[in-house]
Amino acid sequence: MSSNSLALDQDTIAAIATPPGRGGVSIIRVSGPKALPIAELLTHKTVHARQPLLTRFFAEDNSVLDTGLTLFFQSPASFTGEDVVEFHCHGGVMVTNLLLEACLARGARLARPGEFSERAFLNNKMDLTQAEGLADLIDAPTQQAARQATASLQGAFSEAVNQINQRVIDLRIYVEAAIDFPEEEVDFLNEGRIASSLLELKEALATLTTQARRGALLSRGAQIVMTGAPNAGKSSLMNRLADQAVAIVTDVPGTTRDVIRQSIAIEGVAIQLCDTAGIRAATDAIEQKGIERAQAALDTADIIIEVMDDREPKHSELSPSDTAQSVIRVLNKIDLSGRPPGVLNAADQEDESHSPTVAVSAVTGAGIHDLEQLIIRCLGMGEAETTSPFSARERHVTCLNRAEAALDEASERFQESLAGELLAEDLRRVHTELGAVTGAFGADELLGEIFSSFCIGK
Ligand SMILES: Nc1nc2c(ncn2[C@@H]2O[C@H](COP(=O)(O)OP(=O)(O)OP(=O)(O)O)[C@@H](O)[C@H]2O)c(=O)[nH]1
Ligand SMILES: [Mg+2]
């Protein structure tokens, strides 16, 4: 993959690779052509590749800064593909900074966030989905998200993309061959083979997109927003799902005004719960502000939970624009209404919205487990076979959607025209869109944006 267009600079970069603060050990990482000379200047010793060296570290004035380990990874067998040196010193804030300064004084410059990973990418040590998997592993909100990020880091996602890409290439070769032998072209192209290959490709791409969408949801976490009439029990439900008293609950209608957020996990899926004031006409200025904030939260929600008091259930108050997201109707306070807990059958629903409906009591906890299961199902995370085998990002979903659109266009145009040249050109576009997922083709700005969101020292 020599098409990566970001230029590699020749600077030697250095950064503290461990988190800031006190600890047993801190690690400073140096990468670039001056890494080895810096190591030898700092240790006053000859440093050999892959041989841990217990040594003193010296400042420029030859005073001793600390004692620790020096590790040298010779290019290309290193994380970045360049010469890399790690200094393991004692984990104090000051001593670590002194050591970093000593590296900078000997010719390294401070690394930008993500610059080590960026160099690894530019030196073809990993592709873009692997680099992103690495960043997602570091930020993983749950164990399940961490496992899937590891799978991406190890190349599971790239492999799935590359497999599809190989099929696109095979088809392109077949079509190009047909174009090169014009007398046989018609036969070539009329054959059902191309149509069926296009169909298979479409299915494979659709599966991959679904997996990527779920992988992305798992990496970033889902947002669930509560809405419903005053006193319906939104805050009580939030507290019950969060298993702690996050929001204030009173019998005064209009208790909640601000949006209250709490991170929870249901079956390994990270979820941000948002309790709101709900949406209604308000005269009071503070309440109005609260309702504006509730609306903003609703706009970005993956799932909206509409809470109703089961003794006075209302028709859905959600406007049609909200319904692109999943809506779950919760009939609350069944300890007072006497309704049995759990998900209602479609036939029992009085509401014509067809949103799945579950009966619960936020006070006794009845039906809460059913609600949690319903949430997981609405997120598409229900059965093991539908969960994603790897982590992904919204960026990947966008690229895959574009590839799907290009493929659709390719099939349509081909059906109409049976023109090999057009199909070859359209398939080239599919190939390019898929390449953007792994970074085989990527614009500088995009790469810059991706890596700058990484942490320093990574
Ligand atoms: N018996 C019973 N009472 C409940 C239940 N859920 C909530 N309540 C009561 O209903 C009242 C309102 O509950 P909240 O959770 O504050 O309702 P809310 O929807 O957040 O209300 P606002 O923030 O004012 O919009 C409180 O007195 C709760 O104790 C329930 O399942 N059963
Ligand atoms: Mg409330």
JSON list of C-alpha atoms in Angstrom, two decimals, residues 256-338:
[
{"chain": "A", "resi": 256, "resn": "THR", "atom": "CA", "xyz": [-36.67, 17.44, 36.36]},
{"chain": "A", "resi": 257, "resn": "ARG", "atom": "CA", "xyz": [-35.61, 20.44, 34.30]},
{"chain": "A", "resi": 258, "resn": "ASP", "atom": "CA", "xyz": [-32.06, 19.88, 33.12]},
{"chain": "A", "resi": 259, "resn": "VAL", "atom": "CA", "xyz": [-30.92, 16.87, 31.11]},
{"chain": "A", "resi": 260, "resn": "ILE", "atom": "CA", "xyz": [-29.35, 14.38, 33.53]},
{"chain": "A", "resi": 261, "resn": "ARG", "atom": "CA", "xyz": [-26.91, 11.89, 32.05]},
{"chain": "A", "resi": 262, "resn": "GLN", "atom": "CA", "xyz": [-25.60, 8.64, 33.43]},
{"chain": "A", "resi": 263, "resn": "SER", "atom": "CA", "xyz": [-23.45, 5.94, 31.82]},
{"chain": "A", "resi": 264, "resn": "ILE", "atom": "CA", "xyz": [-24.57, 2.36, 32.32]},
{"chain": "A", "resi": 265, "resn": "ALA", "atom": "CA", "xyz": [-23.93, -0.97, 30.63]},
{"chain": "A", "resi": 266, "resn": "ILE", "atom": "CA", "xyz": [-26.57, -3.52, 29.64]},
{"chain": "A", "resi": 267, "resn": "GLU", "atom": "CA", "xyz": [-25.16, -6.87, 28.54]},
{"chain": "A", "resi": 268, "resn": "GLY", "atom": "CA", "xyz": [-21.81, -5.32, 27.75]},
{"chain": "A", "resi": 269, "resn": "VAL", "atom": "CA", "xyz": [-23.28, -2.52, 25.66]},
{"chain": "A", "resi": 270, "resn": "ALA", "atom": "CA", "xyz": [-22.32, 0.94, 26.89]},
{"chain": "A", "resi": 271, "resn": "ILE", "atom": "CA", "xyz": [-25.33, 3.20, 27.15]},
{"chain": "A", "resi": 272, "resn": "GLN", "atom": "CA", "xyz": [-25.70, 6.81, 28.04]},
{"chain": "A", "resi": 273, "resn": "LEU", "atom": "CA", "xyz": [-29.05, 7.35, 29.72]},
{"chain": "A", "resi": 274, "resn": "CYS", "atom": "CA", "xyz": [-30.55, 10.83, 29.59]},
{"chain": "A", "resi": 275, "resn": "ASP", "atom": "CA", "xyz": [-33.41, 11.85, 31.85]},
{"chain": "A", "resi": 276, "resn": "THR", "atom": "CA", "xyz": [-35.25, 14.96, 30.68]},
{"chain": "A", "resi": 277, "resn": "ALA", "atom": "CA", "xyz": [-38.13, 17.25, 31.52]},
{"chain": "A", "resi": 278, "resn": "GLY", "atom": "CA", "xyz": [-40.09, 15.72, 28.64]},
{"chain": "A", "resi": 279, "resn": "ILE", "atom": "CA", "xyz": [-41.73, 17.67, 25.86]},
{"chain": "A", "resi": 280, "resn": "ARG", "atom": "CA", "xyz": [-44.81, 19.75, 26.61]},
{"chain": "A", "resi": 281, "resn": "ALA", "atom": "CA", "xyz": [-46.06, 23.32, 26.39]},
{"chain": "A", "resi": 282, "resn": "ALA", "atom": "CA", "xyz": [-44.54, 25.33, 29.21]},
{"chain": "A", "resi": 283, "resn": "THR", "atom": "CA", "xyz": [-45.09, 28.88, 30.41]},
{"chain": "A", "resi": 284, "resn": "ASP", "atom": "CA", "xyz": [-42.28, 29.09, 32.93]},
{"chain": "A", "resi": 285, "resn": "ALA", "atom": "CA", "xyz": [-38.96, 30.27, 31.37]},
{"chain": "A", "resi": 286, "resn": "ILE", "atom": "CA", "xyz": [-36.83, 27.68, 33.22]},
{"chain": "A", "resi": 287, "resn": "GLU", "atom": "CA", "xyz": [-39.13, 24.87, 32.20]},
{"chain": "A", "resi": 288, "resn": "GLN", "atom": "CA", "xyz": [-39.03, 26.08, 28.60]},
{"chain": "A", "resi": 289, "resn": "LYS", "atom": "CA", "xyz": [-35.23, 25.92, 28.60]},
{"chain": "A", "resi": 290, "resn": "GLY", "atom": "CA", "xyz": [-35.42, 22.42, 30.03]},
{"chain": "A", "resi": 291, "resn": "ILE", "atom": "CA", "xyz": [-37.78, 21.35, 27.27]},
{"chain": "A", "resi": 292, "resn": "GLU", "atom": "CA", "xyz": [-35.48, 22.81, 24.62]},
{"chain": "A", "resi": 293, "resn": "ARG", "atom": "CA", "xyz": [-32.65, 20.72, 26.07]},
{"chain": "A", "resi": 294, "resn": "ALA", "atom": "CA", "xyz": [-34.87, 17.66, 26.13]},
{"chain": "A", "resi": 295, "resn": "GLN", "atom": "CA", "xyz": [-35.63, 18.15, 22.44]},
{"chain": "A", "resi": 296, "resn": "ALA", "atom": "CA", "xyz": [-31.93, 18.47, 21.60]},
{"chain": "A", "resi": 297, "resn": "ALA", "atom": "CA", "xyz": [-31.23, 15.20, 23.44]},
{"chain": "A", "resi": 298, "resn": "LEU", "atom": "CA", "xyz": [-34.13, 13.49, 21.65]},
{"chain": "A", "resi": 299, "resn": "ASP", "atom": "CA", "xyz": [-32.75, 14.53, 18.27]},
{"chain": "A", "resi": 300, "resn": "THR", "atom": "CA", "xyz": [-29.54, 12.57, 18.76]},
{"chain": "A", "resi": 301, "resn": "ALA", "atom": "CA", "xyz": [-30.99, 9.56, 20.62]},
{"chain": "A", "resi": 302, "resn": "ASP", "atom": "CA", "xyz": [-30.62, 6.00, 19.33]},
{"chain": "A", "resi": 303, "resn": "ILE", "atom": "CA", "xyz": [-33.63, 4.97, 21.39]},
{"chain": "A", "resi": 304, "resn": "ILE", "atom": "CA", "xyz": [-36.38, 7.12, 22.87]},
{"chain": "A", "resi": 305, "resn": "ILE", "atom": "CA", "xyz": [-38.15, 5.75, 25.91]},
{"chain": "A", "resi": 306, "resn": "GLU", "atom": "CA", "xyz": [-41.59, 7.27, 26.26]},
{"chain": "A", "resi": 307, "resn": "VAL", "atom": "CA", "xyz": [-42.74, 6.80, 29.84]},
{"chain": "A", "resi": 308, "resn": "MET", "atom": "CA", "xyz": [-46.43, 6.85, 30.73]},
{"chain": "A", "resi": 309, "resn": "ASP", "atom": "CA", "xyz": [-48.35, 6.36, 33.93]},
{"chain": "A", "resi": 310, "resn": "ASP", "atom": "CA", "xyz": [-50.24, 3.12, 33.22]},
{"chain": "A", "resi": 311, "resn": "ARG", "atom": "CA", "xyz": [-53.30, 4.49, 34.97]},
{"chain": "A", "resi": 312, "resn": "GLU", "atom": "CA", "xyz": [-53.57, 7.27, 32.42]},
{"chain": "A", "resi": 313, "resn": "PRO", "atom": "CA", "xyz": [-51.76, 6.11, 29.24]},
{"chain": "A", "resi": 314, "resn": "LYS", "atom": "CA", "xyz": [-51.70, 8.69, 26.51]},
{"chain": "A", "resi": 315, "resn": "HIS", "atom": "CA", "xyz": [-51.20, 8.48, 22.80]},
{"chain": "A", "resi": 316, "resn": "SER", "atom": "CA", "xyz": [-47.65, 9.01, 21.74]},
{"chain": "A", "resi": 317, "resn": "GLU", "atom": "CA", "xyz": [-46.66, 12.65, 21.91]},
{"chain": "A", "resi": 318, "resn": "LEU", "atom": "CA", "xyz": [-43.61, 12.19, 19.74]},
{"chain": "A", "resi": 319, "resn": "SER", "atom": "CA", "xyz": [-43.61, 14.17, 16.54]},
{"chain": "A", "resi": 320, "resn": "PRO", "atom": "CA", "xyz": [-43.10, 12.23, 13.29]},
{"chain": "A", "resi": 321, "resn": "SER", "atom": "CA", "xyz": [-39.53, 13.55, 12.90]},
{"chain": "A", "resi": 322, "resn": "ASP", "atom": "CA", "xyz": [-38.55, 11.63, 16.04]},
{"chain": "A", "resi": 323, "resn": "THR", "atom": "CA", "xyz": [-39.72, 8.32, 14.73]},
{"chain": "A", "resi": 324, "resn": "ALA", "atom": "CA", "xyz": [-36.65, 7.58, 12.60]},
{"chain": "A", "resi": 325, "resn": "GLN", "atom": "CA", "xyz": [-35.19, 6.31, 15.86]},
{"chain": "A", "resi": 326, "resn": "SER", "atom": "CA", "xyz": [-36.49, 3.36, 17.86]},
{"chain": "A", "resi": 327, "resn": "VAL", "atom": "CA", "xyz": [-39.21, 4.26, 20.30]},
{"chain": "A", "resi": 328, "resn": "ILE", "atom": "CA", "xyz": [-40.02, 2.10, 23.32]},
{"chain": "A", "resi": 329, "resn": "ARG", "atom": "CA", "xyz": [-43.23, 2.82, 25.19]},
{"chain": "A", "resi": 330, "resn": "VAL", "atom": "CA", "xyz": [-43.05, 2.13, 28.90]},
{"chain": "A", "resi": 331, "resn": "LEU", "atom": "CA", "xyz": [-46.24, 1.75, 30.91]},
{"chain": "A", "resi": 332, "resn": "ASN", "atom": "CA", "xyz": [-45.03, 2.58, 34.40]},
{"chain": "A", "resi": 333, "resn": "LYS", "atom": "CA", "xyz": [-46.51, 2.25, 37.90]},
{"chain": "A", "resi": 334, "resn": "ILE", "atom": "CA", "xyz": [-48.04, -1.19, 37.30]},
{"chain": "A", "resi": 335, "resn": "ASP", "atom": "CA", "xyz": [-47.84, -1.73, 41.06]},
{"chain": "A", "resi": 336, "resn": "LEU", "atom": "CA", "xyz": [-50.71, 0.76, 41.17]},
{"chain": "A", "resi": 337, "resn": "SER", "atom": "CA", "xyz": [-52.55, -0.25, 37.98]},
{"chain": "A", "resi": 338, "resn": "GLY", "atom": "CA", "xyz": [-52.35, -4.01, 38.53]}
]
